[in-house]
C-alpha cells in the first residue's frame, strides 16, 4: 500500500485531537474460554493477525503539497509489539474489572508518530473469560471501517483473507492519492454539486446553532478522563417492540436512550431540562462495495424527548423526528456538517480545528451511534465471541457518547463518558436496561425481566 492523502474529514479528526481530547474510537470484545487457548497463544495470534492487516501498518506524515495536508505512509519501522499488549485485571468480577481498566486505557492518547491504533488483551483468571480492547484513531476509520479493519483478528475473517492472499487477490486493492485522468471531468462536475450542497448545509448549521449553552452534566468542561459502562438488551424483544409499534430498531434504541436519560436525571435529583438534549446520530455515506478508505459520514440531529413521561410517546416522537430527517436526507441538514470538511483547504483544518471543536456543543449534547457487525458467529483462537461493546469518541465539551451493536441475539450498548462529569455512568447503563424492559412490557404486555448491566 503506497502513500495516500488523508481524506478531508480524516484530516479534520487528526487536528481536532489534543492530549485532553483524544479522538479514537474503540471496541471491547469479550470471549469465552476454551481448553488450550492460553493467554500467550492468544496474544501471539493477535499480533500475527494485526501485523497482516495492511491498514494497521500505516502512519500519518506531513506532506509539502497540498500545504497543510498529511498522508498515510507505511511505517518502515513497524513493530507490532508496540501496539498489541497484554494486561490483567485483579481477581473478582471480570467484566467490572475489564470495563474499569478499559476506561483507563481509553484515556491515553495514541502516539502521533506511530500507526494510530492499539490492542490490549485483557485477562483475568487463567480459565476464565478474556477481552480484547481495540483502539483506532477516528482519522484511521469510522465505525463501519473500524469493524472491517478489526474483523481481521477473528478466525473466520483471517482464514478468508489468507485464502484470498494465497490466490493472489489482495483483500483491499491499494488506491493512489493521485486521481485517474479519466475521472477528472466527473470529479469536477461532482465538486460543483458538492459545493452547492455545502452552502446549504452551512446555512442549516447557522440556523440550528444554539446560543444558550448552559452547562449540564452532558456538556461539562472536559477533564480528559474516561469511564466506560455497558448494558445488554434482548434483540428478540427489540423486534417484538418493532412489530408492535413500527419504525426501525434504531428508532426504538434512540427512544430507550431518551428514557434512560430521563430516569438517570430523576435519580440524580436534577430537574428535567427546559430544552430536550440534542443527539448527533451519524449516518454512513459509504457505498456498499466501495473502496474508499477515508471517513464518509453525515449525521442527523435529534432532540431526545426526555420531557415526555410515557415510553410510547417518546418512541413516537423519535419516529416522527427521524422520519423528517430521512425525508430531508443526510445531506440537507445541520447534522451534515461533516460534509463541509470536503470543501475546506487542508490549512483550514490545521488551524481551524480548535475553533470547530469548541463549536460542537452549539449543535449537539451527546452522540448516539449504531455500529453494524457481521451476523455470523465469530471466534478468536477457537474462543467464541460472546459480546462486543463499541466505544465512540467524545467531542470537546461533551461528556457522553453512546454506541450500540447487535450480535448473537443481543444488543450490546457501550457508554463512554468523561470520568469527572459522569462518575455515576454505571447508573445510566442500568437505566438503559430498565427503560428497555419497561418499554417492552408496556408495548407487548409481557412480564419482561430487566437484565443486570455489566459495569
Tab-separated table of N, CA and C in Angstrom, residues 27-127:
chain	number	residue	atom	x	y	z
A	27	UNK	N	-13.538	-0.641	20.736
A	27	UNK	CA	-14.491	-1.721	20.992
A	27	UNK	C	-13.901	-2.634	22.043
A	28	UNK	N	-14.761	-3.119	22.908
A	28	UNK	CA	-14.370	-4.097	23.920
A	28	UNK	C	-15.044	-5.411	23.557
A	29	UNK	N	-14.246	-6.364	23.065
A	29	UNK	CA	-14.762	-7.671	22.654
A	29	UNK	C	-14.499	-8.681	23.762
A	30	UNK	N	-15.530	-9.408	24.172
A	30	UNK	CA	-15.438	-10.370	25.270
A	30	UNK	C	-15.555	-11.783	24.703
A	31	UNK	N	-14.658	-12.671	25.133
A	31	UNK	CA	-14.597	-14.032	24.601
A	31	UNK	C	-14.752	-15.047	25.732
A	32	UNK	N	-15.386	-16.155	25.408
A	32	UNK	CA	-15.495	-17.276	26.341
A	32	UNK	C	-14.277	-18.179	26.158
A	33	UNK	N	-13.722	-18.722	27.234
A	33	UNK	CA	-12.508	-19.540	27.111
A	33	UNK	C	-12.799	-20.926	26.565
A	34	UNK	N	-11.778	-21.526	25.949
A	34	UNK	CA	-11.831	-22.930	25.551
A	34	UNK	C	-10.499	-23.569	25.953
A	35	UNK	N	-10.472	-24.870	26.191
A	35	UNK	CA	-9.218	-25.532	26.578
A	35	UNK	C	-8.126	-25.329	25.532
A	36	UNK	N	-6.927	-25.049	25.998
A	36	UNK	CA	-5.780	-24.903	25.109
A	36	UNK	C	-5.520	-23.495	24.628
A	37	UNK	N	-6.493	-22.602	24.770
A	37	UNK	CA	-6.318	-21.214	24.325
A	37	UNK	C	-5.714	-20.411	25.475
A	38	UNK	N	-4.416	-20.554	25.665
A	38	UNK	CA	-3.735	-19.877	26.762
A	38	UNK	C	-3.495	-18.415	26.417
A	39	UNK	N	-3.328	-17.549	27.409
A	39	UNK	CA	-3.058	-16.129	27.121
A	39	UNK	C	-1.871	-15.909	26.191
A	40	UNK	N	-0.719	-16.565	26.381
A	40	UNK	CA	0.379	-16.350	25.430
A	40	UNK	C	0.008	-16.726	23.998
A	41	UNK	N	-0.775	-17.807	23.837
A	41	UNK	CA	-1.195	-18.227	22.496
A	41	UNK	C	-2.100	-17.173	21.865
A	42	UNK	N	-3.061	-16.685	22.625
A	42	UNK	CA	-3.995	-15.680	22.088
A	42	UNK	C	-3.255	-14.385	21.781
A	43	UNK	N	-2.320	-13.985	22.633
A	43	UNK	CA	-1.550	-12.764	22.407
A	43	UNK	C	-0.751	-12.864	21.117
A	44	UNK	N	-0.086	-13.986	20.898
A	44	UNK	CA	0.685	-14.156	19.674
A	44	UNK	C	-0.219	-14.181	18.449
A	45	UNK	N	-1.406	-14.774	18.578
A	45	UNK	CA	-2.365	-14.792	17.477
A	45	UNK	C	-2.812	-13.376	17.127
A	46	UNK	N	-3.091	-12.575	18.152
A	46	UNK	CA	-3.471	-11.186	17.919
A	46	UNK	C	-2.379	-10.433	17.170
A	47	UNK	N	-1.148	-10.609	17.614
A	47	UNK	CA	-0.038	-9.888	16.982
A	47	UNK	C	0.149	-10.315	15.529
A	48	UNK	N	0.077	-11.609	15.287
A	48	UNK	CA	0.272	-12.101	13.928
A	48	UNK	C	-0.812	-11.575	12.991
A	49	UNK	N	-2.056	-11.620	13.446
A	49	UNK	CA	-3.156	-11.189	12.569
A	49	UNK	C	-3.196	-9.677	12.405
A	50	UNK	N	-2.893	-8.931	13.460
A	50	UNK	CA	-2.869	-7.474	13.329
A	50	UNK	C	-1.765	-7.045	12.367
A	51	UNK	N	-0.609	-7.691	12.456
A	51	UNK	CA	0.509	-7.338	11.580
A	51	UNK	C	0.202	-7.637	10.120
A	52	UNK	N	-0.747	-8.554	9.870
A	52	UNK	CA	-1.098	-8.937	8.496
A	52	UNK	C	-2.133	-8.005	7.870
A	53	UNK	N	-2.651	-7.042	8.626
A	53	UNK	CA	-3.650	-6.099	8.108
A	53	UNK	C	-2.913	-4.874	7.573
A	54	UNK	N	-2.875	-4.657	6.265
A	54	UNK	CA	-2.065	-3.567	5.701
A	54	UNK	C	-2.372	-2.201	6.301
A	55	UNK	N	-3.640	-1.933	6.570
A	55	UNK	CA	-4.006	-0.604	7.064
A	55	UNK	C	-3.364	-0.312	8.420
A	56	UNK	N	-3.114	-1.335	9.194
A	56	UNK	CA	-2.561	-1.127	10.527
A	56	UNK	C	-1.060	-0.880	10.514
A	57	UNK	N	-0.448	-0.909	9.340
A	57	UNK	CA	0.966	-0.568	9.216
A	57	UNK	C	1.167	0.877	8.770
A	58	UNK	N	0.066	1.623	8.624
A	58	UNK	CA	0.136	2.988	8.094
A	58	UNK	C	0.192	4.019	9.217
A	59	UNK	N	1.030	5.030	9.037
A	59	UNK	CA	1.092	6.145	9.976
A	59	UNK	C	0.885	7.445	9.201
A	60	UNK	N	0.688	8.545	9.921
A	60	UNK	CA	0.407	9.838	9.302
A	60	UNK	C	1.698	10.645	9.193
A	61	UNK	N	1.941	11.188	8.009
A	61	UNK	CA	3.114	12.025	7.765
A	61	UNK	C	2.667	13.330	7.095
A	62	UNK	N	3.273	14.448	7.495
A	62	UNK	CA	3.011	15.718	6.820
A	62	UNK	C	3.562	15.671	5.401
A	63	UNK	N	2.921	16.430	4.499
A	63	UNK	CA	3.364	16.489	3.107
A	63	UNK	C	3.581	17.937	2.709
A	64	UNK	N	4.382	18.149	1.668
A	64	UNK	CA	4.630	19.507	1.184
A	64	UNK	C	3.426	20.061	0.431
A	65	UNK	N	2.801	19.195	-0.364
A	65	UNK	CA	1.639	19.597	-1.143
A	65	UNK	C	0.539	18.564	-0.980
A	66	UNK	N	-0.691	19.001	-0.769
A	66	UNK	CA	-1.094	20.389	-0.574
A	66	UNK	C	-0.595	20.941	0.760
A	67	UNK	N	-0.370	22.227	0.808
A	67	UNK	CA	0.136	22.865	2.021
A	67	UNK	C	-0.841	22.615	3.170
A	68	UNK	N	-0.303	22.110	4.281
A	68	UNK	CA	-1.156	21.815	5.426
A	68	UNK	C	-1.731	20.418	5.414
A	69	UNK	N	-1.472	19.675	4.347
A	69	UNK	CA	-2.026	18.338	4.230
A	69	UNK	C	-1.185	17.290	4.939
A	70	UNK	N	-1.674	16.072	4.920
A	70	UNK	CA	-0.971	14.930	5.509
A	70	UNK	C	-1.342	13.694	4.710
A	71	UNK	N	-0.537	12.660	4.859
A	71	UNK	CA	-0.763	11.441	4.080
A	71	UNK	C	-0.504	10.220	4.937
A	72	UNK	N	-1.139	9.126	4.535
A	72	UNK	CA	-0.854	7.828	5.122
A	72	UNK	C	0.354	7.244	4.418
A	73	UNK	N	1.303	6.768	5.199
A	73	UNK	CA	2.502	6.151	4.642
A	73	UNK	C	2.856	4.926	5.469
A	74	UNK	N	3.447	3.945	4.834
A	74	UNK	CA	3.842	2.726	5.539
A	74	UNK	C	4.935	3.048	6.550
A	75	UNK	N	4.742	2.593	7.777
A	75	UNK	CA	5.748	2.755	8.826
A	75	UNK	C	6.860	1.728	8.572
A	76	UNK	N	8.005	2.215	8.120
A	76	UNK	CA	9.100	1.306	7.772
A	76	UNK	C	9.682	0.612	8.991
A	77	UNK	N	9.457	1.173	10.170
A	77	UNK	CA	9.964	0.573	11.408
A	77	UNK	C	8.845	-0.079	12.203
A	78	UNK	N	7.801	-0.514	11.514
A	78	UNK	CA	6.640	-1.073	12.204
A	78	UNK	C	7.034	-2.263	13.076
A	79	UNK	N	6.565	-2.225	14.312
A	79	UNK	CA	6.787	-3.319	15.262
A	79	UNK	C	5.466	-3.583	15.967
A	80	UNK	N	4.848	-4.719	15.686
A	80	UNK	CA	3.529	-4.993	16.229
A	80	UNK	C	3.543	-5.075	17.747
A	81	UNK	N	4.719	-5.359	18.344
A	81	UNK	CA	4.803	-5.457	19.799
A	81	UNK	C	4.538	-4.112	20.475
A	82	UNK	N	4.724	-3.012	19.747
A	82	UNK	CA	4.404	-1.690	20.295
A	82	UNK	C	2.904	-1.464	20.386
A	83	UNK	N	2.140	-2.237	19.649
A	83	UNK	CA	0.711	-1.979	19.504
A	83	UNK	C	-0.180	-3.007	20.184
A	84	UNK	N	0.291	-4.214	20.368
A	84	UNK	CA	-0.528	-5.281	20.954
A	84	UNK	C	0.124	-5.715	22.257
A	85	UNK	N	-0.575	-5.516	23.353
A	85	UNK	CA	-0.017	-5.783	24.670
A	85	UNK	C	-1.017	-6.572	25.515
A	86	UNK	N	-0.495	-7.159	26.569
A	86	UNK	CA	-1.331	-7.913	27.497
A	86	UNK	C	-1.395	-7.198	28.837
A	87	UNK	N	-2.612	-7.085	29.394
A	87	UNK	CA	-2.811	-6.522	30.730
A	87	UNK	C	-3.746	-7.463	31.484
A	88	UNK	N	-3.707	-7.398	32.797
A	88	UNK	CA	-4.547	-8.279	33.601
A	88	UNK	C	-5.377	-7.469	34.572
A	89	UNK	N	-6.496	-8.041	34.971
A	89	UNK	CA	-7.350	-7.431	35.978
A	89	UNK	C	-7.247	-8.251	37.256
A	90	UNK	N	-7.502	-7.586	38.373
A	90	UNK	CA	-7.433	-8.273	39.657
A	90	UNK	C	-8.545	-9.302	39.768
A	91	UNK	N	-8.356	-10.254	40.671
A	91	UNK	CA	-9.388	-11.262	40.901
A	91	UNK	C	-10.695	-10.604	41.329
A	92	UNK	N	-11.788	-11.218	40.940
A	92	UNK	CA	-13.097	-10.682	41.290
A	92	UNK	C	-14.002	-10.703	40.072
A	93	UNK	N	-14.899	-9.736	39.982
A	93	UNK	CA	-15.829	-9.631	38.859
A	93	UNK	C	-15.042	-9.241	37.610
A	94	UNK	N	-14.904	-10.181	36.660
A	94	UNK	CA	-14.065	-9.928	35.498
A	94	UNK	C	-14.586	-8.747	34.675
A	95	UNK	N	-15.887	-8.719	34.361
A	95	UNK	CA	-16.408	-7.661	33.497
A	95	UNK	C	-16.250	-6.299	34.149
A	96	UNK	N	-16.503	-6.210	35.451
A	96	UNK	CA	-16.337	-4.931	36.139
A	96	UNK	C	-14.885	-4.477	36.057
A	97	UNK	N	-13.966	-5.404	36.301
A	97	UNK	CA	-12.555	-5.050	36.241
A	97	UNK	C	-12.091	-4.705	34.840
A	98	UNK	N	-12.551	-5.476	33.851
A	98	UNK	CA	-12.152	-5.221	32.471
A	98	UNK	C	-12.689	-3.883	31.978
A	99	UNK	N	-13.921	-3.563	32.331
A	99	UNK	CA	-14.514	-2.297	31.905
A	99	UNK	C	-13.794	-1.123	32.549
A	100	UNK	N	-13.481	-1.240	33.832
A	100	UNK	CA	-12.752	-0.170	34.519
A	100	UNK	C	-11.366	0.031	33.905
A	101	UNK	N	-10.672	-1.067	33.642
A	101	UNK	CA	-9.345	-0.976	33.043
A	101	UNK	C	-9.421	-0.415	31.622
A	102	UNK	N	-10.426	-0.828	30.871
A	102	UNK	CA	-10.590	-0.311	29.511
A	102	UNK	C	-10.802	1.198	29.519
A	103	UNK	N	-11.525	1.702	30.512
A	103	UNK	CA	-11.712	3.141	30.620
A	103	UNK	C	-10.393	3.865	30.819
A	104	UNK	N	-9.533	3.305	31.666
A	104	UNK	CA	-8.223	3.910	31.896
A	104	UNK	C	-7.376	3.893	30.621
A	105	UNK	N	-7.470	2.807	29.875
A	105	UNK	CA	-6.703	2.705	28.634
A	105	UNK	C	-7.252	3.639	27.555
A	106	UNK	N	-8.562	3.850	27.546
A	106	UNK	CA	-9.160	4.757	26.560
A	106	UNK	C	-8.798	6.211	26.832
A	107	UNK	N	-8.372	6.535	28.055
A	107	UNK	CA	-7.944	7.901	28.356
A	107	UNK	C	-6.670	8.265	27.627
A	108	UNK	N	-5.824	7.291	27.360
A	108	UNK	CA	-4.470	7.550	26.879
A	108	UNK	C	-4.479	7.842	25.382
A	109	UNK	N	-3.958	9.006	24.970
A	109	UNK	CA	-3.893	9.314	23.537
A	109	UNK	C	-2.989	8.320	22.816
A	110	UNK	N	-3.227	8.156	21.530
A	110	UNK	CA	-2.386	7.308	20.699
A	110	UNK	C	-1.164	8.097	20.241
A	111	UNK	N	-0.022	7.423	20.117
A	111	UNK	CA	1.193	8.101	19.680
A	111	UNK	C	1.051	8.654	18.276
A	112	UNK	N	1.471	9.887	18.070
A	112	UNK	CA	1.300	10.539	16.777
A	112	UNK	C	2.302	10.056	15.738
A	113	UNK	N	3.458	9.562	16.164
A	113	UNK	CA	4.460	9.158	15.199
A	113	UNK	C	4.359	7.722	14.747
A	114	UNK	N	3.445	6.965	15.340
A	114	UNK	CA	3.276	5.547	15.021
A	114	UNK	C	1.917	5.322	14.365
A	115	UNK	N	1.694	4.170	13.743
A	115	UNK	CA	0.332	3.851	13.289
A	115	UNK	C	-0.642	4.030	14.453
A	116	UNK	N	-1.719	4.806	14.257
A	116	UNK	CA	-2.568	5.232	15.382
A	116	UNK	C	-3.601	4.199	15.814
A	117	UNK	N	-3.110	3.143	16.460
A	117	UNK	CA	-4.017	2.124	16.984
A	117	UNK	C	-3.303	1.337	18.079
A	118	UNK	N	-4.098	0.698	18.921
A	118	UNK	CA	-3.595	-0.184	19.970
A	118	UNK	C	-4.592	-1.316	20.172
A	119	UNK	N	-4.094	-2.480	20.588
A	119	UNK	CA	-4.936	-3.579	21.041
A	119	UNK	C	-4.399	-4.062	22.379
A	120	UNK	N	-5.313	-4.391	23.268
A	120	UNK	CA	-4.940	-4.894	24.584
A	120	UNK	C	-5.685	-6.202	24.841
A	121	UNK	N	-4.928	-7.245	25.170
A	121	UNK	CA	-5.520	-8.492	25.629
A	121	UNK	C	-5.709	-8.364	27.137
A	122	UNK	N	-6.963	-8.348	27.573
A	122	UNK	CA	-7.291	-8.158	28.985
A	122	UNK	C	-7.700	-9.508	29.556
A	123	UNK	N	-6.914	-10.006	30.505
A	123	UNK	CA	-7.176	-11.314	31.077
A	123	UNK	C	-7.451	-11.256	32.557
A	124	UNK	N	-8.149	-12.269	33.040
A	124	UNK	CA	-8.415	-12.422	34.461
A	124	UNK	C	-7.906	-13.771	34.911
A	125	UNK	N	-8.794	-14.589	35.405
A	125	UNK	CA	-8.422	-15.945	35.804
A	125	UNK	C	-7.969	-16.745	34.586
A	126	UNK	N	-7.020	-17.672	34.817
A	126	UNK	CA	-6.431	-18.427	33.706
A	126	UNK	C	-7.469	-19.192	32.901
A	127	UNK	N	-8.505	-19.694	33.563
A	127	UNK	CA	-9.522	-20.487	32.875
A	127	UNK	C	-10.823	-19.716	32.691
